[in-house]
Amino acid sequence: MVNFKQFWTKKTLVGLGLGQFLSLLITSTGFSSSELAKRGINAPTSQSFLNYVLLSVVYGSVMLYRRQALKAKWYYYVILGLVDVEANYLVVKAYQYTSITSVMLLDCWSIPSVMLLTYIFLKTKYRYRKIAGVIVCVAGLVMVVFSDVHAGDRSGGSNPLKGDLLVIAGATLYAISNVSEEFLVKNADRVELMSFLGLFGAIISAIQISIVERNELKSIHWTAGAAFPFLGFSLAMFLFYSFVPVLLKMSGSTMLNLSLLTSDMWAVVIRIFAYHEKVDWMYFLAFVAVAVGLIIYSGGDKDDDQSRADVADQGTERSKHFDEEAGFDNLSRGNTVGSSKMGDMSRHDCMTSSGGRETIENTSIGKDMQGKKS
C-alpha cells in the first residue's frame, strides 16, 4: 500500500515549486524570443551573451571576494561553456528548418540522455517509480504534440530532416551540460561553477557572434521595443542559470528536465488568459499528466536515502580528487609529514606507557613474592 505522506516531504514540495519556477522562466524567454522574431531580430547567440556576462560579473565578484582556491580544473569549465553555448544555438537554430511540433517532441531526447549519463557517470540508481514518472511526463508531452496535429498547427519547415538532427544534437548537448553541472555543483562549488560558466560562455559567445551574427547585429535598429524583450530574455536566463544548480543539487538532472516539460503548457495558459486564445482540450489533459508524472518521480525520497548514503562515499572521493587536482598537493604533503611526526610521538608514548606498565607489573609480582615468603 502506498504511503502518500512520503510524497509530501518538504524536499519534494520545494523541488516541485522550484522546478515550476524555472519552467516559467523558460516560458518567459520563449515569449521574449518570439517578440524579437516578430521584429526581425534573429540572433540567438547574442541574446545569450548578456546572460553569460551577468553570470561572470555577479558570481565572479563573489568568488574574488572569497579568494578561495579552485576546486575543479579551469579547462573543465571551458568545455562546459562550449557545450552550453552550442546547445542553446542548435535548438534555436532548428526552428528555422523544422516545425515547432517536431522541436517539442525531439527535445524530449534530453531526458533519456540525462538518465543514461547519470547512471553511467554519477552512478545514479532509478527505481521503477521514478521510471514510471518519466514515462507519464513524456506521455503528457506527446499529448501536446497530438493536440498540435489535431489543431492543424503543423508546418513542415524548409528542411525538416536538418532541423530534426539539430534538435537531437542540441538535446544531447543539453543533457551533457546538465549532468556536468550536477557533477560540479555536488563536488565543487556553485559560485565557482556559475562564474566560470559565465566567463567562458561569454568568451565563446563573443567569438561566435563575430563569425556568425556580425551582419545580423549591424542590421538591427535598436529601439525601446527591441531592447526591452532583449533585456528581459537576458534577465530571465540569468535567474534560470542561478537557480538551476540549486535544483540539480537537490533533485538531480532528470528532475530538472522533467520540470521544464511544463514550459509549453505554461505558455498555453498565458495565451489563454493574456491573449484570449482558444486551445485544444488535450493541452489540459497533458498538463495534468506531466504534473502527476513529476509528483511520482519526485515523491518517495525517504526510500532513496539509503541508496544516496551508499553513493556518498563515492562523491567524497570525487571531491577529494578535485581538491588534489586544484593544487592541494602541498597541503597534503604537509599533512603527511605532520602525521608521520605524530606517529613517531605516538609510538614513543606507547613505548613509554608500555615500559610503565611493565614496571608496575614487576612491582606487583615482587609484592606477591614477599607476601608468600612471609
Short mmCIF file of C-alpha atoms in Angstrom, two decimals:
data_model
loop_
_atom_site.label_atom_id
_atom_site.label_comp_id
_atom_site.label_asym_id
_atom_site.label_seq_id
_atom_site.Cartn_x
_atom_site.Cartn_y
_atom_site.Cartn_z
CA MET A 1 0.00 0.00 0.00
CA VAL A 2 1.32 3.44 -0.94
CA ASN A 3 2.01 5.83 1.91
CA PHE A 4 1.16 9.24 0.48
CA LYS A 5 2.93 11.06 3.32
CA GLN A 6 6.26 10.19 1.70
CA PHE A 7 5.25 12.17 -1.39
CA TRP A 8 4.69 15.40 0.53
CA THR A 9 8.01 15.91 2.22
CA LYS A 10 9.45 19.42 2.41
CA LYS A 11 12.16 18.49 -0.07
CA THR A 12 9.61 17.20 -2.58
CA LEU A 13 7.47 20.33 -2.37
CA VAL A 14 10.46 22.66 -2.66
CA GLY A 15 11.77 20.67 -5.64
CA LEU A 16 8.41 20.80 -7.41
CA GLY A 17 7.96 24.52 -6.72
CA LEU A 18 11.49 25.42 -7.83
CA GLY A 19 11.12 23.28 -10.96
CA GLN A 20 7.97 25.14 -11.97
CA PHE A 21 9.59 28.49 -11.26
CA LEU A 22 12.39 27.52 -13.66
CA SER A 23 9.78 26.35 -16.16
CA LEU A 24 8.05 29.75 -16.01
CA LEU A 25 11.41 31.46 -16.60
CA ILE A 26 11.92 29.34 -19.72
CA THR A 27 8.40 30.25 -20.83
CA SER A 28 9.22 33.95 -20.46
CA THR A 29 12.38 33.51 -22.55
CA GLY A 30 10.22 31.89 -25.23
CA PHE A 31 7.88 34.87 -25.35
CA SER A 32 10.84 37.26 -25.45
CA SER A 33 12.35 35.34 -28.35
CA SER A 34 9.01 35.37 -30.17
CA GLU A 35 8.75 39.14 -29.74
CA LEU A 36 12.27 39.59 -31.09
CA ALA A 37 11.49 37.32 -34.04
CA LYS A 38 8.42 39.42 -34.85
CA ARG A 39 10.71 42.45 -35.08
CA GLY A 40 13.05 40.60 -37.43
CA ILE A 41 15.80 40.05 -34.84
CA ASN A 42 17.34 36.58 -35.21
CA ALA A 43 20.48 36.49 -33.06
CA PRO A 44 20.27 33.62 -30.53
CA THR A 45 23.93 33.74 -29.53
CA SER A 46 23.76 37.49 -28.95
CA GLN A 47 20.72 37.02 -26.71
CA SER A 48 22.63 34.54 -24.53
CA PHE A 49 25.79 36.66 -24.47
CA LEU A 50 24.45 39.21 -21.98
CA ASN A 51 23.34 36.38 -19.68
CA TYR A 52 26.86 34.95 -19.60
CA VAL A 53 28.28 38.41 -18.90
CA LEU A 54 25.90 38.85 -15.94
CA LEU A 55 26.87 35.46 -14.54
CA SER A 56 30.55 36.28 -14.86
CA VAL A 57 30.27 39.71 -13.23
CA VAL A 58 27.94 38.78 -10.34
CA TYR A 59 29.35 35.40 -9.33
CA GLY A 60 32.90 36.32 -10.34
CA SER A 61 32.80 39.23 -7.87
CA VAL A 62 31.69 36.89 -5.09
CA MET A 63 34.45 34.47 -5.98
CA LEU A 64 37.11 37.20 -5.94
CA TYR A 65 35.84 38.36 -2.56
CA ARG A 66 36.17 34.84 -1.15
CA ARG A 67 39.68 34.34 -2.57
CA GLN A 68 39.37 30.58 -2.44
CA ALA A 69 41.38 28.10 -4.46
CA LEU A 70 39.66 26.40 -7.39
CA LYS A 71 38.01 23.08 -6.62
CA ALA A 72 38.00 21.99 -10.27
CA LYS A 73 40.38 22.50 -13.16
CA TRP A 74 39.61 25.58 -15.24
CA TYR A 75 39.53 23.66 -18.54
CA TYR A 76 36.52 21.67 -17.29
CA TYR A 77 34.58 24.94 -17.35
CA VAL A 78 35.87 25.77 -20.84
CA ILE A 79 34.40 22.51 -22.15
CA LEU A 80 31.15 23.08 -20.23
CA GLY A 81 30.86 26.63 -21.59
CA LEU A 82 31.35 25.42 -25.17
CA VAL A 83 28.75 22.68 -24.77
CA ASP A 84 26.22 25.04 -23.18
CA VAL A 85 26.60 27.78 -25.81
CA GLU A 86 26.27 25.36 -28.72
CA ALA A 87 23.27 23.58 -27.15
CA ASN A 88 21.39 26.89 -26.98
CA TYR A 89 22.40 27.78 -30.52
CA LEU A 90 21.45 24.44 -32.14
CA VAL A 91 17.96 24.23 -30.63
CA VAL A 92 17.09 27.83 -31.51
CA LYS A 93 18.54 27.35 -35.00
CA ALA A 94 16.34 24.27 -35.55
CA TYR A 95 13.18 26.42 -35.57
CA GLN A 96 14.28 27.80 -38.96
CA TYR A 97 14.17 24.36 -40.58
CA THR A 98 11.50 22.22 -38.88
CA SER A 99 8.12 22.62 -37.17
CA ILE A 100 7.65 23.64 -33.55
CA THR A 101 5.86 20.31 -33.00
CA SER A 102 8.94 18.36 -34.05
CA VAL A 103 11.15 20.50 -31.81
CA MET A 104 8.88 19.87 -28.82
CA LEU A 105 8.84 16.13 -29.41
CA LEU A 106 12.52 15.62 -30.20
CA ASP A 107 13.64 17.89 -27.34
CA CYS A 108 12.45 15.11 -25.02
CA TRP A 109 15.55 13.22 -26.12
CA SER A 110 17.41 15.07 -23.36
CA ILE A 111 15.51 13.10 -20.68
CA PRO A 112 16.67 9.54 -21.57
CA SER A 113 20.09 11.02 -22.37
CA VAL A 114 20.32 12.53 -18.89
CA MET A 115 19.18 9.30 -17.25
CA LEU A 116 21.76 7.28 -19.18
CA LEU A 117 24.59 9.71 -18.43
CA THR A 118 23.77 9.97 -14.72
CA TYR A 119 23.54 6.18 -14.50
CA ILE A 120 26.95 5.70 -16.15
CA PHE A 121 28.97 8.58 -14.70
CA LEU A 122 27.20 9.58 -11.46
CA LYS A 123 26.08 6.04 -10.53
CA THR A 124 22.50 7.23 -10.02
CA LYS A 125 20.03 4.40 -9.45
CA TYR A 126 16.47 4.87 -10.71
CA ARG A 127 13.67 2.93 -9.04
CA TYR A 128 10.70 1.71 -11.02
CA ARG A 129 8.56 4.50 -9.56
CA LYS A 130 10.88 7.18 -10.95
CA ILE A 131 10.95 5.49 -14.37
CA ALA A 132 7.15 5.40 -14.28
CA GLY A 133 7.10 9.14 -13.51
CA VAL A 134 9.33 9.82 -16.54
CA ILE A 135 7.04 7.78 -18.80
CA VAL A 136 3.96 9.67 -17.59
CA CYS A 137 5.66 13.04 -18.16
CA VAL A 138 6.75 12.14 -21.69
CA ALA A 139 3.27 10.77 -22.43
CA GLY A 140 1.84 14.14 -21.40
CA LEU A 141 4.11 15.97 -23.83
CA VAL A 142 3.17 13.57 -26.62
CA MET A 143 -0.44 14.60 -25.97
CA VAL A 144 0.58 18.19 -26.65
CA VAL A 145 2.11 17.12 -29.97
CA PHE A 146 -1.06 15.26 -30.97
CA SER A 147 -3.05 18.33 -29.95
CA ASP A 148 -0.99 20.46 -32.33
CA VAL A 149 -1.58 17.93 -35.12
CA HIS A 150 -5.29 17.83 -34.33
CA ALA A 151 -5.49 21.62 -34.42
CA GLY A 152 -3.65 21.73 -37.74
CA ASP A 153 -0.79 23.77 -36.27
CA ARG A 154 1.97 21.84 -38.02
CA SER A 155 4.15 23.28 -40.73
CA GLY A 156 6.72 21.09 -42.34
CA GLY A 157 9.56 23.59 -42.37
CA SER A 158 12.07 24.27 -45.11
CA ASN A 159 14.29 21.28 -44.27
CA PRO A 160 12.66 19.01 -41.63
CA LEU A 161 15.45 16.41 -41.61
CA LYS A 162 18.14 19.02 -40.95
CA GLY A 163 16.01 20.67 -38.29
CA ASP A 164 15.29 17.38 -36.54
CA LEU A 165 19.00 16.50 -36.47
CA LEU A 166 19.79 19.91 -35.00
CA VAL A 167 17.23 19.37 -32.23
CA ILE A 168 18.59 15.91 -31.39
CA ALA A 169 22.16 17.25 -31.31
CA GLY A 170 21.11 20.21 -29.16
CA ALA A 171 19.14 17.99 -26.75
CA THR A 172 22.16 15.70 -26.39
CA LEU A 173 24.38 18.68 -25.58
CA TYR A 174 21.79 19.90 -23.06
CA ALA A 175 21.96 16.50 -21.36
CA ILE A 176 25.77 16.61 -21.23
CA SER A 177 25.66 20.17 -19.87
CA ASN A 178 23.09 19.36 -17.18
CA VAL A 179 24.87 16.22 -15.98
CA SER A 180 28.21 18.06 -15.93
CA GLU A 181 26.68 20.88 -13.90
CA GLU A 182 25.13 18.37 -11.49
CA PHE A 183 28.53 16.71 -11.00
CA LEU A 184 30.34 20.04 -10.48
CA VAL A 185 27.75 21.55 -8.15
CA LYS A 186 27.85 18.45 -5.94
CA ASN A 187 31.64 18.07 -5.93
CA ALA A 188 32.98 21.60 -6.49
CA ASP A 189 31.19 24.89 -5.75
CA ARG A 190 28.07 26.59 -7.13
CA VAL A 191 29.57 30.09 -7.20
CA GLU A 192 32.70 28.78 -8.92
CA LEU A 193 30.55 26.94 -11.46
CA MET A 194 28.42 29.97 -12.31
CA SER A 195 31.33 32.43 -12.51
CA PHE A 196 33.45 30.30 -14.83
CA LEU A 197 30.47 29.17 -16.92
CA GLY A 198 29.64 32.85 -17.39
CA LEU A 199 33.23 33.80 -18.16
CA PHE A 200 33.97 31.14 -20.76
CA GLY A 201 30.40 31.22 -22.09
CA ALA A 202 30.78 34.95 -22.75
CA ILE A 203 34.15 34.47 -24.45
CA ILE A 204 32.90 31.65 -26.68
CA SER A 205 29.69 33.56 -27.48
CA ALA A 206 31.68 36.69 -28.42
CA ILE A 207 33.83 34.66 -30.81
CA GLN A 208 30.77 33.01 -32.35
CA ILE A 209 28.94 36.34 -32.69
CA SER A 210 31.88 37.88 -34.53
CA ILE A 211 31.82 35.00 -37.00
CA VAL A 212 28.13 34.11 -37.40
CA GLU A 213 25.96 37.03 -36.26
CA ARG A 214 28.06 40.08 -37.02
CA ASN A 215 25.98 41.19 -40.02
CA GLU A 216 22.73 40.45 -38.19
CA LEU A 217 23.66 42.78 -35.32
CA LYS A 218 24.59 45.57 -37.75
CA SER A 219 21.17 45.43 -39.38
CA ILE A 220 19.21 45.74 -36.09
CA HIS A 221 17.52 49.10 -35.44
CA TRP A 222 17.68 49.37 -31.67
CA THR A 223 14.54 50.88 -30.19
CA ALA A 224 12.84 50.59 -26.81
CA GLY A 225 10.53 47.91 -28.22
CA ALA A 226 13.52 45.84 -29.32
CA ALA A 227 15.71 46.43 -26.27
CA PHE A 228 13.04 45.55 -23.68
CA PRO A 229 12.49 41.90 -24.76
CA PHE A 230 16.24 41.56 -25.32
CA LEU A 231 16.98 42.62 -21.75
CA GLY A 232 14.02 40.61 -20.44
CA PHE A 233 15.40 37.49 -22.08
CA SER A 234 18.83 38.04 -20.50
CA LEU A 235 17.40 38.67 -17.02
CA ALA A 236 15.19 35.56 -17.18
CA MET A 237 18.13 33.44 -18.35
CA PHE A 238 20.31 34.85 -15.55
CA LEU A 239 17.73 33.82 -12.94
CA PHE A 240 17.32 30.45 -14.64
CA TYR A 241 21.05 29.72 -14.61
CA SER A 242 21.32 30.92 -11.00
CA PHE A 243 18.65 28.56 -9.65
CA VAL A 244 19.38 25.52 -11.83
CA PRO A 245 22.34 24.40 -9.65
CA VAL A 246 20.08 24.51 -6.59
CA LEU A 247 17.59 22.09 -8.17
CA LEU A 248 20.41 19.95 -9.57
CA LYS A 249 21.93 19.53 -6.12
CA MET A 250 18.54 18.89 -4.55
CA SER A 251 16.84 16.58 -7.08
CA GLY A 252 19.22 15.91 -9.99
CA SER A 253 19.32 16.48 -13.75
CA THR A 254 16.35 14.27 -14.60
CA MET A 255 14.01 16.21 -12.31
CA LEU A 256 15.18 19.44 -13.96
CA ASN A 257 14.43 18.23 -17.47
CA LEU A 258 11.07 16.79 -16.45
CA SER A 259 10.08 20.09 -14.80
CA LEU A 260 10.92 22.03 -17.96
CA LEU A 261 8.39 19.94 -19.91
CA THR A 262 5.62 22.11 -18.43
CA SER A 263 7.05 25.27 -20.03
CA ASP A 264 5.00 24.68 -23.19
CA MET A 265 1.86 24.27 -21.09
CA TRP A 266 2.50 27.43 -19.10
CA ALA A 267 2.80 29.17 -22.45
CA VAL A 268 -0.67 27.87 -23.32
CA VAL A 269 -2.07 29.18 -20.02
CA ILE A 270 -0.58 32.62 -20.69
CA ARG A 271 -2.06 32.63 -24.21
CA ILE A 272 -5.50 31.75 -22.83
CA PHE A 273 -5.64 34.46 -20.15
CA ALA A 274 -3.42 37.16 -21.68
CA TYR A 275 -4.26 36.81 -25.38
CA HIS A 276 -7.68 35.08 -25.03
CA GLU A 277 -6.74 32.32 -27.46
CA LYS A 278 -8.61 29.02 -27.67
CA VAL A 279 -6.63 25.78 -27.34
CA ASP A 280 -7.42 22.11 -27.74
CA TRP A 281 -8.73 20.20 -24.71
CA MET A 282 -5.78 17.80 -24.88
CA TYR A 283 -3.49 20.56 -23.60
CA PHE A 284 -5.21 20.45 -20.21
CA LEU A 285 -5.05 16.66 -20.07
CA ALA A 286 -1.35 16.82 -20.96
CA PHE A 287 -0.71 19.38 -18.21
CA VAL A 288 -2.31 17.08 -15.63
CA ALA A 289 -0.29 14.11 -16.92
CA VAL A 290 3.02 15.95 -16.63
CA ALA A 291 2.12 17.23 -13.14
CA VAL A 292 1.25 13.71 -11.97
CA GLY A 293 4.46 12.37 -13.51
CA LEU A 294 6.52 14.98 -11.66
CA ILE A 295 4.88 14.07 -8.35
CA ILE A 296 5.50 10.36 -8.96
CA TYR A 297 9.14 10.98 -9.86
CA SER A 298 9.97 13.38 -7.03
CA GLY A 299 7.97 11.55 -4.35
CA GLY A 300 9.33 8.90 -2.04
CA ASP A 301 12.72 10.46 -1.41
CA LYS A 302 12.85 8.81 2.02
CA ASP A 303 13.06 5.42 0.36
CA ASP A 304 16.15 6.53 -1.52
CA ASP A 305 18.10 7.83 1.48
CA GLN A 306 19.94 4.54 1.91
CA SER A 307 21.00 4.42 -1.73
CA ARG A 308 22.17 8.04 -1.51
CA ALA A 309 24.20 7.14 1.56
CA ASP A 310 25.84 4.32 -0.36
CA VAL A 311 26.87 6.72 -3.09
CA ALA A 312 28.02 9.42 -0.66
CA ASP A 313 31.44 7.87 -0.20
CA GLN A 314 31.96 7.88 -3.96
CA GLY A 315 31.05 11.57 -4.06
CA THR A 316 33.52 12.25 -1.27
CA GLU A 317 36.27 10.51 -3.18
CA ARG A 318 35.47 12.53 -6.31
CA SER A 319 35.57 15.74 -4.25
CA LYS A 320 38.96 14.77 -2.84
CA HIS A 321 40.16 14.10 -6.37
CA PHE A 322 39.12 17.62 -7.42
CA ASP A 323 40.90 19.12 -4.43
CA GLU A 324 44.12 17.31 -5.27
CA GLU A 325 43.92 18.44 -8.91
CA ALA A 326 43.21 22.03 -7.86
CA GLY A 327 46.58 22.38 -6.15
CA PHE A 328 46.25 21.00 -2.66
CA ASP A 329 49.14 18.58 -3.11
CA ASN A 330 51.47 20.70 -0.96
CA LEU A 331 48.94 20.83 1.82
CA SER A 332 48.50 17.08 1.62
CA ARG A 333 52.24 16.54 1.78
CA GLY A 334 52.43 18.84 4.80
CA ASN A 335 49.71 16.87 6.49
CA THR A 336 51.57 13.66 5.69
CA VAL A 337 54.77 14.96 7.31
CA GLY A 338 52.80 16.12 10.32
CA SER A 339 51.10 12.75 10.54
CA SER A 340 54.48 11.00 10.46
CA LYS A 341 55.74 13.14 13.33
CA MET A 342 52.62 12.49 15.30
CA GLY A 343 53.02 8.82 14.54
CA ASP A 344 56.58 8.84 15.92
CA MET A 345 55.44 10.64 19.04
CA SER A 346 52.58 8.21 19.46
CA ARG A 347 54.91 5.24 19.14
CA HIS A 348 57.27 6.83 21.72
CA ASP A 349 54.34 7.39 24.09
CA CYS A 350 53.20 3.82 23.60
CA MET A 351 56.71 2.53 24.41
CA THR A 352 56.87 4.76 27.48
CA SER A 353 53.47 3.70 28.72
CA SER A 354 54.34 0.09 27.95
CA GLY A 355 57.51 0.40 29.98
CA GLY A 356 55.50 1.95 32.77
CA ARG A 357 53.05 -0.95 32.72
CA GLU A 358 55.95 -3.41 32.88
CA THR A 359 57.39 -1.58 35.94
CA ILE A 360 54.03 -1.70 37.70
CA GLU A 361 53.63 -5.38 36.89
CA ASN A 362 57.14 -6.17 38.18
CA THR A 363 56.42 -4.26 41.39
CA SER A 364 53.19 -6.20 41.87
CA ILE A 365 54.96 -9.51 41.32
CA GLY A 366 57.65 -8.53 43.88
CA LYS A 367 54.99 -7.73 46.45
CA ASP A 368 53.29 -11.07 45.87
CA MET A 369 56.57 -12.92 46.34
CA GLN A 370 57.23 -11.10 49.59
CA GLY A 371 53.78 -11.98 50.81
CA LYS A 372 54.32 -15.66 50.07
CA LYS A 373 57.69 -15.68 51.87
CA SER A 374 56.21 -14.12 54.97
#
